[in-house]
PDB file of C-alpha atoms and ligand atoms in Angstrom:
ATOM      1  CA  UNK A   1       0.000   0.000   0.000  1.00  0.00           C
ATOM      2  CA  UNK A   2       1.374   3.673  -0.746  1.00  0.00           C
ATOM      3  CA  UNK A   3       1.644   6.322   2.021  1.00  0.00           C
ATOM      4  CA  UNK A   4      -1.442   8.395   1.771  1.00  0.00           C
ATOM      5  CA  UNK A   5      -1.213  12.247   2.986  1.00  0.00           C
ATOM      6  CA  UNK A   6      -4.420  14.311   3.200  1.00  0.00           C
ATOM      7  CA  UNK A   7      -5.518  16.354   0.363  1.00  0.00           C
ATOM      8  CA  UNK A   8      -4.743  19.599   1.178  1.00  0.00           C
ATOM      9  CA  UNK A   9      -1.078  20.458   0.795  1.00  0.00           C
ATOM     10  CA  UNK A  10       0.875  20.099   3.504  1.00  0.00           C
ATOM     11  CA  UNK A  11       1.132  23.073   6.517  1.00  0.00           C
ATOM     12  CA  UNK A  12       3.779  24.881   7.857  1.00  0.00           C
ATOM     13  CA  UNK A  13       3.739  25.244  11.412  1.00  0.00           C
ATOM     14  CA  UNK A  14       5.893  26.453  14.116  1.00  0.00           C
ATOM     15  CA  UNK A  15       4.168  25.309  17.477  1.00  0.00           C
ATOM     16  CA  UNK A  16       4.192  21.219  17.301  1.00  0.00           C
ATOM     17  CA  UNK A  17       7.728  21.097  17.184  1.00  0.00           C
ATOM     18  CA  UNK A  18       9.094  23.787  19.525  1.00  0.00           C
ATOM     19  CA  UNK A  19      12.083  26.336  18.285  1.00  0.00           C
ATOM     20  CA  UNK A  20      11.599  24.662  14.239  1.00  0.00           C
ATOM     21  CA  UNK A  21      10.016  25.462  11.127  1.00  0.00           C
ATOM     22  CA  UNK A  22       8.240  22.667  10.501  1.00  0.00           C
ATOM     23  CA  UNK A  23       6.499  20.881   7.050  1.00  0.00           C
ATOM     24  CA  UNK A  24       4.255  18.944   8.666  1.00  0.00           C
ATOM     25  CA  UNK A  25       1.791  16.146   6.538  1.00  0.00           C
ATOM     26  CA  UNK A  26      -0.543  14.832   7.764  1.00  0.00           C
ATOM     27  CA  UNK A  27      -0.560  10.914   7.171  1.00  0.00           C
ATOM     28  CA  UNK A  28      -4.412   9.372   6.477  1.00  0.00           C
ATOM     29  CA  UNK A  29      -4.742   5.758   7.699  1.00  0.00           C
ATOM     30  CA  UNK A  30      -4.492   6.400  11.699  1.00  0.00           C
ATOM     31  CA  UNK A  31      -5.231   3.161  13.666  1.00  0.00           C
ATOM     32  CA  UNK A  32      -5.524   4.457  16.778  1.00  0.00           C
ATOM     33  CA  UNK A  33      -8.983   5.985  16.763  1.00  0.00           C
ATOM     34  CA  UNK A  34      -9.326   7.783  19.600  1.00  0.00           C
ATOM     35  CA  UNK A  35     -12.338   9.006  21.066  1.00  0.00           C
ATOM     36  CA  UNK A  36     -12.061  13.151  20.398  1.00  0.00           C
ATOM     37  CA  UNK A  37      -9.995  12.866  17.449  1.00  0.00           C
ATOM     38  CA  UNK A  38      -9.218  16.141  15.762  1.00  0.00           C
ATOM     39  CA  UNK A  39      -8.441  14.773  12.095  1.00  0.00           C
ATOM     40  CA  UNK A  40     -11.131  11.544  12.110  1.00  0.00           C
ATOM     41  CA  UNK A  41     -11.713  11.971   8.190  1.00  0.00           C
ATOM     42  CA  UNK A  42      -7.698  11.052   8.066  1.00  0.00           C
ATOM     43  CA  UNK A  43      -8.465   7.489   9.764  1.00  0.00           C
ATOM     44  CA  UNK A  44      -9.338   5.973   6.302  1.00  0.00           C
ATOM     45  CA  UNK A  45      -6.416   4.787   4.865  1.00  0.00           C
ATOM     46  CA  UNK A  46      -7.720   5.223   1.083  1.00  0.00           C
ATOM     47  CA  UNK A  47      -8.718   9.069   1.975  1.00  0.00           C
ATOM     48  CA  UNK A  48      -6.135  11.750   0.693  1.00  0.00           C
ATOM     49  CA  UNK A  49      -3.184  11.055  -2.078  1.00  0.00           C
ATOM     50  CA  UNK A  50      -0.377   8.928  -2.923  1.00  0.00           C
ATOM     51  CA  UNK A  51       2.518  10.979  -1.052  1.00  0.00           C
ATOM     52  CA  UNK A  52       5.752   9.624  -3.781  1.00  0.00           C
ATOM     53  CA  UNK A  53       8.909   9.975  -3.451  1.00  0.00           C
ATOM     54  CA  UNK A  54       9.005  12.334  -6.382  1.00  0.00           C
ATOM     55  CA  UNK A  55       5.877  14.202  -4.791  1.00  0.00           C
ATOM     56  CA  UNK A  56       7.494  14.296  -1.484  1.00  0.00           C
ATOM     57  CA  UNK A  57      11.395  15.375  -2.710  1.00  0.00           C
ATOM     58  CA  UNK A  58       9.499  18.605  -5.007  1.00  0.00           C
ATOM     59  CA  UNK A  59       7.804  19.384  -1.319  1.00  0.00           C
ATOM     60  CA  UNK A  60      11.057  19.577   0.145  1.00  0.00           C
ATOM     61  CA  UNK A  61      12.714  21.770  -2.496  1.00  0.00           C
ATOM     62  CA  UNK A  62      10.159  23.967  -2.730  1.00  0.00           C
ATOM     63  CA  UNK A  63      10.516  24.519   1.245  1.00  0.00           C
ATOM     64  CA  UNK A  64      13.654  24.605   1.389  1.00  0.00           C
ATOM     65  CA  UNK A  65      16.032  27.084   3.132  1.00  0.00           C
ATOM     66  CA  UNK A  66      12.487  27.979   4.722  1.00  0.00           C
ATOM     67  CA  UNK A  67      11.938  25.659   7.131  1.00  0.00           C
ATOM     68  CA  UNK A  68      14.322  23.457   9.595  1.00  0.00           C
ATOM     69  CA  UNK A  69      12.164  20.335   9.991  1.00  0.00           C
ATOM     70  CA  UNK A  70       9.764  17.759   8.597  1.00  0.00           C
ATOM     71  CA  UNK A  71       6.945  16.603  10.574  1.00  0.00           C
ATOM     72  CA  UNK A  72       4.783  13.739   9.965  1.00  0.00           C
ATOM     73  CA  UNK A  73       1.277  13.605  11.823  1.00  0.00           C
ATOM     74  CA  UNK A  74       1.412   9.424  11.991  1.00  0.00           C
ATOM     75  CA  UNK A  75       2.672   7.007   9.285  1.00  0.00           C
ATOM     76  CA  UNK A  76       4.241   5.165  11.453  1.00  0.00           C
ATOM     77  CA  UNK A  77       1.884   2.346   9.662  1.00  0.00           C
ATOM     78  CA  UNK A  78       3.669   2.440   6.490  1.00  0.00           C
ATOM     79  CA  UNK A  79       7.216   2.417   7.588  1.00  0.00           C
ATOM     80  CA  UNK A  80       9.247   1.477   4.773  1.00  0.00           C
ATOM     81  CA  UNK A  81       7.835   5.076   2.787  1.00  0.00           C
ATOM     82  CA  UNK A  82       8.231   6.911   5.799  1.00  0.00           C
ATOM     83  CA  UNK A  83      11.605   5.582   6.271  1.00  0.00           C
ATOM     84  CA  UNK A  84      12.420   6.549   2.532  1.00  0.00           C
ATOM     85  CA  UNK A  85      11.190  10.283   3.521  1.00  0.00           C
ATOM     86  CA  UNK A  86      12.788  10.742   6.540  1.00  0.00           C
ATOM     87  CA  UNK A  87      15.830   9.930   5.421  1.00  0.00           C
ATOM     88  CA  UNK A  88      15.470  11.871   2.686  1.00  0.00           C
ATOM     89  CA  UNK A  89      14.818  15.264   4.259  1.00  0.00           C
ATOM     90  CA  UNK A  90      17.600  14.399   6.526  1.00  0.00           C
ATOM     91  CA  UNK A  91      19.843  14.374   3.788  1.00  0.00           C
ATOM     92  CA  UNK A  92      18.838  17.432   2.808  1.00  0.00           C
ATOM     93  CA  UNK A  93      20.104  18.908   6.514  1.00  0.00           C
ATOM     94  CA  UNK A  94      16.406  18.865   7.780  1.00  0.00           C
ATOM     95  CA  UNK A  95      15.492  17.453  11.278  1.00  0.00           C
ATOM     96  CA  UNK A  96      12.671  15.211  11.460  1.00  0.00           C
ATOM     97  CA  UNK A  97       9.892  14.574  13.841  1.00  0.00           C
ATOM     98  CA  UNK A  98       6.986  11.809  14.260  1.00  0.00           C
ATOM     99  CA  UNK A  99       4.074  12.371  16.000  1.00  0.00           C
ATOM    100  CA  UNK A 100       2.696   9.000  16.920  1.00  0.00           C
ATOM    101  CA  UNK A 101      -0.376   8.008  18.711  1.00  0.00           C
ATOM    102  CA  UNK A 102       1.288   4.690  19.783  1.00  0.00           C
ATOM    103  CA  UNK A 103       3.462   4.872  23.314  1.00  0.00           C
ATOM    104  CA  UNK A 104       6.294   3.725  21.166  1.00  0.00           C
ATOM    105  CA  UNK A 105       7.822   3.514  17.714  1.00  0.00           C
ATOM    106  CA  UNK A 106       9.728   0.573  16.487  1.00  0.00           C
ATOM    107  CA  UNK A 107      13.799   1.744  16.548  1.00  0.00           C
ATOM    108  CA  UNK A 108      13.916   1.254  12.608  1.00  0.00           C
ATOM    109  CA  UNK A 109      12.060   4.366  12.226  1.00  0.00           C
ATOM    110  CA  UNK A 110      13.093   6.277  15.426  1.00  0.00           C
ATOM    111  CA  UNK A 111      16.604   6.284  14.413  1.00  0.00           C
ATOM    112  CA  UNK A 112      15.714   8.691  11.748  1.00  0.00           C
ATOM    113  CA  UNK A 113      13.915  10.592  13.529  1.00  0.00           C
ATOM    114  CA  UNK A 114      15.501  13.873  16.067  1.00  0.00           C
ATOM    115  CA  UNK A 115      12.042  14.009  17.883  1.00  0.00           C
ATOM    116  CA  UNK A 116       9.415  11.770  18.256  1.00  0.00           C
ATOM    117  CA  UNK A 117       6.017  12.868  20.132  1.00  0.00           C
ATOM    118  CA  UNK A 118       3.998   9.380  21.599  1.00  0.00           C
ATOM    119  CA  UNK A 119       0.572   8.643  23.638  1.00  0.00           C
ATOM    120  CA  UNK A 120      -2.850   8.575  22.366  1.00  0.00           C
ATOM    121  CA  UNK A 121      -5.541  11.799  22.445  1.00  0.00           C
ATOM    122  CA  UNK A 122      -6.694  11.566  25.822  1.00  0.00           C
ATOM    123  CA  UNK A 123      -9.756  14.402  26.273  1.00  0.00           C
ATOM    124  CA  UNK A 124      -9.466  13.884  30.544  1.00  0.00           C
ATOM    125  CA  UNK A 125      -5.595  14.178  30.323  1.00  0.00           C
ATOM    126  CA  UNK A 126      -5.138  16.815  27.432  1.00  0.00           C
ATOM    127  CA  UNK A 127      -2.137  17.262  24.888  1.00  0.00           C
ATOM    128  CA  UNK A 128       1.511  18.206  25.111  1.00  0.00           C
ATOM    129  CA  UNK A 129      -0.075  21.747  26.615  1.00  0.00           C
ATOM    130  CA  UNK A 130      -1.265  20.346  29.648  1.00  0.00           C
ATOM    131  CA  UNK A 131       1.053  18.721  32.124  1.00  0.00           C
ATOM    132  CA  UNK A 132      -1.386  16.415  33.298  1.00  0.00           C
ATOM    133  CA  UNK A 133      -0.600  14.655  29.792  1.00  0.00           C
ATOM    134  CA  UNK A 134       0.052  11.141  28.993  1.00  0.00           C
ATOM    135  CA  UNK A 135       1.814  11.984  25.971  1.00  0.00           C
ATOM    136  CA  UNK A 136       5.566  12.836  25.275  1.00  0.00           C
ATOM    137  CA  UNK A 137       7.262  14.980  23.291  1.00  0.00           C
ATOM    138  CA  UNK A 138      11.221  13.707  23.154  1.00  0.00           C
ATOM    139  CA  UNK A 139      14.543  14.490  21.548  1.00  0.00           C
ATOM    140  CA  UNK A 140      15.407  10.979  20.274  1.00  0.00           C
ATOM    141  CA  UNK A 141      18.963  11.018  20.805  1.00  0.00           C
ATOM    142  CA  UNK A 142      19.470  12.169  24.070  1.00  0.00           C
ATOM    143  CA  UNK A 143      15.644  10.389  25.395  1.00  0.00           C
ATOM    144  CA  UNK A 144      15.416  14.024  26.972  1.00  0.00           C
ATOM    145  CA  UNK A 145      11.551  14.880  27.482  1.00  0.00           C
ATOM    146  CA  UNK A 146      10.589  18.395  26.242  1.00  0.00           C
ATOM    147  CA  UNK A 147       7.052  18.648  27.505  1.00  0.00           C
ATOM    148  CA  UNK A 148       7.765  22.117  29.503  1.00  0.00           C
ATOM    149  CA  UNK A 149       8.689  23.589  26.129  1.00  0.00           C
ATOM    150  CA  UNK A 150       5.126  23.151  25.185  1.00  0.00           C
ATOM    151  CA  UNK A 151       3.766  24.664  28.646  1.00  0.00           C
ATOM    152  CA  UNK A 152       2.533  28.101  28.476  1.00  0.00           C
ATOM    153  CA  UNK A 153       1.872  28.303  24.853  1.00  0.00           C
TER     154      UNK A 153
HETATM  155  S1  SF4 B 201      -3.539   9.301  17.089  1.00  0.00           S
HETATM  156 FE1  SF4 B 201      -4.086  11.430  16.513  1.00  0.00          FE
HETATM  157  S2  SF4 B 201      -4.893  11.279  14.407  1.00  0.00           S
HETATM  158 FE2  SF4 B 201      -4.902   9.199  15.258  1.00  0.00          FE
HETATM  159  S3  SF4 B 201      -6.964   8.939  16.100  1.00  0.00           S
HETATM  160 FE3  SF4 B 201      -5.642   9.647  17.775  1.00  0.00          FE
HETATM  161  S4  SF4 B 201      -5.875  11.892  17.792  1.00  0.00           S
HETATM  162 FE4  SF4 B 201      -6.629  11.135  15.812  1.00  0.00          FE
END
């Protein structure tokens, strides 16, 4: 199955990963389902299009030297592709950062990634805002947590 990305071209936001520029697409096929979902039109994994290498590399050139980072909003069920992107933008001196609802990623992807964000949407326990949060946001290599960066925004 190809990596599927939502329709609308992909955002550039500077919030979900704290001090970057990021790209950020958002992946369609999202197991997780959780009750409260922000993005439930994303959970079918035949909604969006085909995100291609080719479609993915003109992305990156036509962002680059504007952003710092590449974020993917899941995709963590179609490794192999994200794989191929992630390494990808690294090569092209971007950092890279998964948010996952699962409480862990397998280490083939997290070793290309610089931060990874885990935990389900919990309505009770709120997101990376709230420090009540079962969710983590994480530098990869150094397993640091940097939940208080998001505290306050
Ligand atoms: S992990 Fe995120 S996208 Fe997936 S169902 Fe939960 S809130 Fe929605």
């Amino acid at each position: 199955m190809v990596i599927m990305f939502n329709s609308f071209a992909p955002r550039v936001v500077f919030q979900e990963v704290p001090n970057e520029v990021s790209l950020a697409f958002l992946i369609t096929g999202c197991p997780f389902k959780c009750e409260g979902c922000h993005s439930e039109d994303s959970w079918s994994n035949t909604a969006g299009s085909a995100l291609c290498h080719t479609k993915f590399k003109n992305y990156i050139n036509q962002y680059q030297g504007l952003i710092t980072c590449v974020l993917f909003f899941g995709g963590e069920w179609q490794s192999e592709q994200l794989i191929d992107h992630l390494k990808f933008a690294k090569q092209q001196g971007l950092k890279t950062c998964l948010y996952s609802g699962a409480d862990k990623v397998s280490q083939k992807i997290s070793k290309h990634l610089t931060f990874l964000k885990t935990g389900r949407w919990n309505k009770q326990l709120g997101g990376l805002k709230n420090k009540n949060t079962n969710q983590r946001f994480i530098n990869v290599k150094t397993k640091i947590t940097l939940n208080h960066q998001f505290l306050g925004n």
